[in-house]
Coordinates of C-alpha atoms and ligand atoms in Angstrom, one line a residue:
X150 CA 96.4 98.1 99.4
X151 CA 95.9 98.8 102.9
X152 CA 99.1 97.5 104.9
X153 CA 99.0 95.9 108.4
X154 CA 98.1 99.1 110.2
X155 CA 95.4 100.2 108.8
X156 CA 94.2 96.2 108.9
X157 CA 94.3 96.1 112.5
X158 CA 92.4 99.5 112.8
X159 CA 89.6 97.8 110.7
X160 CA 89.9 94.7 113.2
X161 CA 89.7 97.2 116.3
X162 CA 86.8 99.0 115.0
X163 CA 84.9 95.8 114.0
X164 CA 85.5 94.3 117.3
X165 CA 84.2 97.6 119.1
X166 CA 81.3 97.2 117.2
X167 CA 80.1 93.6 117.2
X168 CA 81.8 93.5 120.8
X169 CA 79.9 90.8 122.6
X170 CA 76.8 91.1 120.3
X171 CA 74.9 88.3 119.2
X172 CA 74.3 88.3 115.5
X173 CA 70.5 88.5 114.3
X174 CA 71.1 88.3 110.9
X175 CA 74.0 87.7 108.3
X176 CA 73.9 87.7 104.1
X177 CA 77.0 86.7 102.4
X178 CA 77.1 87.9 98.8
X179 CA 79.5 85.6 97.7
X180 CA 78.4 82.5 95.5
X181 CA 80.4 80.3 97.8
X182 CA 78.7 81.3 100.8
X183 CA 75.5 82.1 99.6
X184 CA 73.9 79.8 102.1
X185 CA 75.5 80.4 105.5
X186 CA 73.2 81.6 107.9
X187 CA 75.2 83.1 111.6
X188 CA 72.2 84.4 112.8
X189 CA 71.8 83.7 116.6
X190 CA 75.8 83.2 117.2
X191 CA 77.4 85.4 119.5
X192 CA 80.7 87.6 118.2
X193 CA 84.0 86.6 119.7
X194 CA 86.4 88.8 118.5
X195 CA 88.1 90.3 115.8
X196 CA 91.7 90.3 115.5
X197 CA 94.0 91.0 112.7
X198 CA 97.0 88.8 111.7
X199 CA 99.2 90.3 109.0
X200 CA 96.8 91.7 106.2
X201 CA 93.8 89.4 107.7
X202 CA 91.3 89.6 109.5
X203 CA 89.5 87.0 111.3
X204 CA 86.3 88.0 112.7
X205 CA 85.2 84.6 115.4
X206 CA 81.2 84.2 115.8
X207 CA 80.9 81.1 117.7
X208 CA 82.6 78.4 116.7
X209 CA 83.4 79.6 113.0
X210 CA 86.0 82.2 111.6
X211 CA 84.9 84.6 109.1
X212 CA 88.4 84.8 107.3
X213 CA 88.4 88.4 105.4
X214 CA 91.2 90.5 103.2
X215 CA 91.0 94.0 102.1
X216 CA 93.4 93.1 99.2
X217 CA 93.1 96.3 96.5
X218 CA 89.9 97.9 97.1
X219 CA 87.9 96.6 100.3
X220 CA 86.9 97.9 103.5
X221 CA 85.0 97.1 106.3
X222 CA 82.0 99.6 107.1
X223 CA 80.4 100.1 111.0
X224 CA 76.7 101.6 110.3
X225 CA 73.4 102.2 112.5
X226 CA 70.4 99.9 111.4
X227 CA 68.9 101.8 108.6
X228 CA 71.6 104.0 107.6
X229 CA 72.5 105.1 104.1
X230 CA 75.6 103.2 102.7
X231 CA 78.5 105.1 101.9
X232 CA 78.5 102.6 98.5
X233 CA 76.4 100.9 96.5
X234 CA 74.6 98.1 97.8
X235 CA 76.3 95.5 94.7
X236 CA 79.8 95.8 96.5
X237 CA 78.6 94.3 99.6
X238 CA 79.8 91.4 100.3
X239 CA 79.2 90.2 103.9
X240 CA 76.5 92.4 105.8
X241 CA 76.8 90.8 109.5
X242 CA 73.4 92.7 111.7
X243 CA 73.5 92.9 114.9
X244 CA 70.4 94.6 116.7
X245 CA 71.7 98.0 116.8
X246 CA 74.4 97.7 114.2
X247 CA 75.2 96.7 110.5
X248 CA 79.5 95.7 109.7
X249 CA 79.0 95.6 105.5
X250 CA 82.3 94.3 103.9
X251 CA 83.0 95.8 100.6
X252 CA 85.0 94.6 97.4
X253 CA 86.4 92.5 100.1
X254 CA 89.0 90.4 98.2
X255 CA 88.7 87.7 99.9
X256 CA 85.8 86.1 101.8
X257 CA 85.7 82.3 103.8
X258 CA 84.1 81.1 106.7
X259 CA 86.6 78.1 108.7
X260 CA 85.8 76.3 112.1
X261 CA 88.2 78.1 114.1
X262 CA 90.3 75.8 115.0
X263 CA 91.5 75.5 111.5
X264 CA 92.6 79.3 111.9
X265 CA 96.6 78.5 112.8
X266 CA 96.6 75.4 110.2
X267 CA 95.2 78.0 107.6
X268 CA 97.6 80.7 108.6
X269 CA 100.5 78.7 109.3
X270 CA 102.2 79.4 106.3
X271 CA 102.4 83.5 106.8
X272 CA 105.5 84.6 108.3
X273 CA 105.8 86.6 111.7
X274 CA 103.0 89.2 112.3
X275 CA 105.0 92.6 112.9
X276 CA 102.0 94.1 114.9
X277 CA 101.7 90.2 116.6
X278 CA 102.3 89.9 120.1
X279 CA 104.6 86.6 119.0
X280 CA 106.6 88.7 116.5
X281 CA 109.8 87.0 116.4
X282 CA 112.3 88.8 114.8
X283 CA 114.9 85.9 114.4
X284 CA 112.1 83.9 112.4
X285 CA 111.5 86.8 110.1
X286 CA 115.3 87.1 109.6
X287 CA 115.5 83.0 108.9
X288 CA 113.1 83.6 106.3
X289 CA 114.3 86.7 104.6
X290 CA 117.8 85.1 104.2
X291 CA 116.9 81.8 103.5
X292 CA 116.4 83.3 99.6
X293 CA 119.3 86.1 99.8
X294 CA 119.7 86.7 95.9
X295 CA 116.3 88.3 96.4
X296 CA 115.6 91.7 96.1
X297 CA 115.0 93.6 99.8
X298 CA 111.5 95.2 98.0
X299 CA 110.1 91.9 96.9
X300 CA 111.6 89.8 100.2
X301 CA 109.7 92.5 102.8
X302 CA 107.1 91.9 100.4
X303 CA 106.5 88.3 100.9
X304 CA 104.2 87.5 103.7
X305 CA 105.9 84.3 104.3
X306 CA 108.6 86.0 105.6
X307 CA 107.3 88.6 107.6
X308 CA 103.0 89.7 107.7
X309 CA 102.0 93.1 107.7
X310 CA 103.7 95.1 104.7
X311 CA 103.6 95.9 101.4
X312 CA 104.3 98.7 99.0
X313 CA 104.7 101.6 101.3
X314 CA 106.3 100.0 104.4
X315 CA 109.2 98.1 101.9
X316 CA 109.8 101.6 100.3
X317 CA 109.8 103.8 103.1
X318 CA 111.7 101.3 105.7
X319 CA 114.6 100.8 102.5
X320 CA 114.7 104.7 102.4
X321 CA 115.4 105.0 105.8
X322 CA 118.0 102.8 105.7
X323 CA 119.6 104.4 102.8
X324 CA 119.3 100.7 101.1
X325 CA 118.6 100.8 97.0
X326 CA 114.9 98.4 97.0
X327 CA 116.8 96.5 94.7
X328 CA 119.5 95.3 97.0
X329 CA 119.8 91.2 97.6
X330 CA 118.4 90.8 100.6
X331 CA 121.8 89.3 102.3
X332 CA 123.8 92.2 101.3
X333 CA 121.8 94.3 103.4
X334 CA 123.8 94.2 106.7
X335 CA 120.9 96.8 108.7
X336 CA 118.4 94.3 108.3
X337 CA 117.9 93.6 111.8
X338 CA 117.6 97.3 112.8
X339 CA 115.7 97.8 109.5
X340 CA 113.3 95.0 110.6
X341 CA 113.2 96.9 114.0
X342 CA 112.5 100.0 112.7
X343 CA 109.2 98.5 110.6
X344 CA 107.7 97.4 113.3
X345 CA 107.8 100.6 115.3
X346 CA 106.3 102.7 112.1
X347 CA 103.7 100.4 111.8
X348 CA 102.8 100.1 115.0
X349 CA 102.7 104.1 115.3
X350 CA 100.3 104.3 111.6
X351 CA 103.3 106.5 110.0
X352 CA 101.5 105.9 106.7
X353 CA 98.9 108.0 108.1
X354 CA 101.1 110.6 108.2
X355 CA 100.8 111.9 105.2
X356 CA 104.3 112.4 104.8
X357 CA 106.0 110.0 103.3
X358 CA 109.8 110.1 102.6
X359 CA 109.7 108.4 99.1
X360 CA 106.6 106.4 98.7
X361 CA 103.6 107.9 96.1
X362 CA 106.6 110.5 95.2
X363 CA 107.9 109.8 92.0
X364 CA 109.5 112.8 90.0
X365 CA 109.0 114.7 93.3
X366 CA 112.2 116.1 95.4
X367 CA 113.5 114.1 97.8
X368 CA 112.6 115.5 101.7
X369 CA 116.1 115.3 102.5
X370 CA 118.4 115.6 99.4
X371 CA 116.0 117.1 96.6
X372 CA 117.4 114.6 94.3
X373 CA 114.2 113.8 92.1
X374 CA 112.2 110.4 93.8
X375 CA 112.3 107.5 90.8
X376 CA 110.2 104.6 90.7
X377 CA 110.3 101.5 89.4
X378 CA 107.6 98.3 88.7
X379 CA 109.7 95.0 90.9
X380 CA 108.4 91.4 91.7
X381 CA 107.7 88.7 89.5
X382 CA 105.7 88.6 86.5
X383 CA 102.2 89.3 87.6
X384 CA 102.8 90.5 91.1
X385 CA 104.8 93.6 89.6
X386 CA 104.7 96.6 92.6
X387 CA 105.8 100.1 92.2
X388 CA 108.7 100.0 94.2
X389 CA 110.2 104.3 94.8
X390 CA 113.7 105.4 95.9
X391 CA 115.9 108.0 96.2
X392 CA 118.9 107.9 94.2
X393 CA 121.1 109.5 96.4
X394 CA 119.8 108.4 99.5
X395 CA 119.7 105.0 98.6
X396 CA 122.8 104.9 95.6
X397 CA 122.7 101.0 93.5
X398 CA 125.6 99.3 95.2
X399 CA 125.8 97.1 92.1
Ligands
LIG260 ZN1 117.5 111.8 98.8

């Protein structure tokens, strides 16, 4: 799932494309929306918050989330789609260009002042310019029995991570992903330190210290990377560690 990076370089390239366009046409292929019609509305903006992105044409929100497999595609008028036409599920034209969403997992039109009232409930946005670490500490330790994996996790603590971010942040912090969040005395610096690698895309690095490494050599200790499904039932994630790096304080 594409983490809060890679979400705001969707939103950037979106809003570089629709810039101050007005739309000519729009076709939601979503059963919910099958009838909205922004044709003749003028783009305002996209911006991402966390993993969403909120794309404004005039006085509505198109609220939109990657989740596993979606992406947002900039095209010239007539060009080929990179994929096939039944995973479209928001084509917003524009007279000289096409944004098609794809196996978008989520797709919902709100008046946009309903856009902090519908958000309100995600924690601080790392890559926001009101990221508030103190907030994000608040709600990390209001639940401290909870592993650090599943608490950097939770968007109502803090928006922008997932999977790769939790492990690679823990492994830099020689911190077992398992560790109750309260025990983990770095969290502050940790929190720091996540903010800084997402804002500088290190997971398009392509080298990552633990994360999609599993039975691999650790970079630093060549102690062999585990992994390990954590979260509750249904929202299970591959969390990956070092053993030595990180060592199980319990
Ligand atoms: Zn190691």
């Amino acid at each position: 799932m594409p983490e809060g990076d890679a979400v705001r370089r969707t939103a950037r390239r979106l809003d570089r494309a629709l810039d101050d366009r007005t739309l000519t046409g729009s076709d939601f292929r979503v059963p919910q929306l099958a009838t909205a019609d922004l044709a003749g509305l003028p783009h305002r903006g996209t911006r991402s918050r966390g993993k969403h992105l909120l794309t404004r044409i005039g006085d509505l929100t198109l609220h939109t989330h990657l989740k596993m497999e979606g992406s947002w595609r900039v095209l010239a008028p007539g060009a080929r789609w990179p994929r096939p036409g039944h995973e479209a599920r928001v084509v917003l034209t524009a007279v000289d260009v096409v944004a098609v969403g794809f196996r978008l997992g989520v797709v919902e039109l709100w008046p946009t002042s309903e856009e902090s009232a519908r958000l309100a409930y995600l924690g601080p946005d790392l890559l926001g310019a009101d990221w508030d670490s103190e907030k994000a500490l608040a709600r990390l330790l209001a639940a401290p029995e909870r592993p650090l994996f599943d608490a950097l996790r939770d968007q109502r603590n803090l928006a922008g991570i997932g999977t790769i971010y939790a492990a690679e942040t823990a492994f830099l912090s020689g911190v077992h992903p398992l560790t109750p969040v309260g025990e983990v005395s770095a969290l502050p610096r940790m929190l720091e330190r996540t903010r800084q690698m997402l804002d500088q895309e290190w997971s398009r690095s392509g080298r990552m210290w633990v994360y999609g490494r599993a039975r691999q050599p650790c970079r630093r200790c060549r102690t062999t990377v585990r992994v390990q499904q954590v979260g509750p039932p249904g929202q299970e994630r591959p969390a990956y560690w070092c053993p030595s790096c990180q060592p199980d304080q319990q």
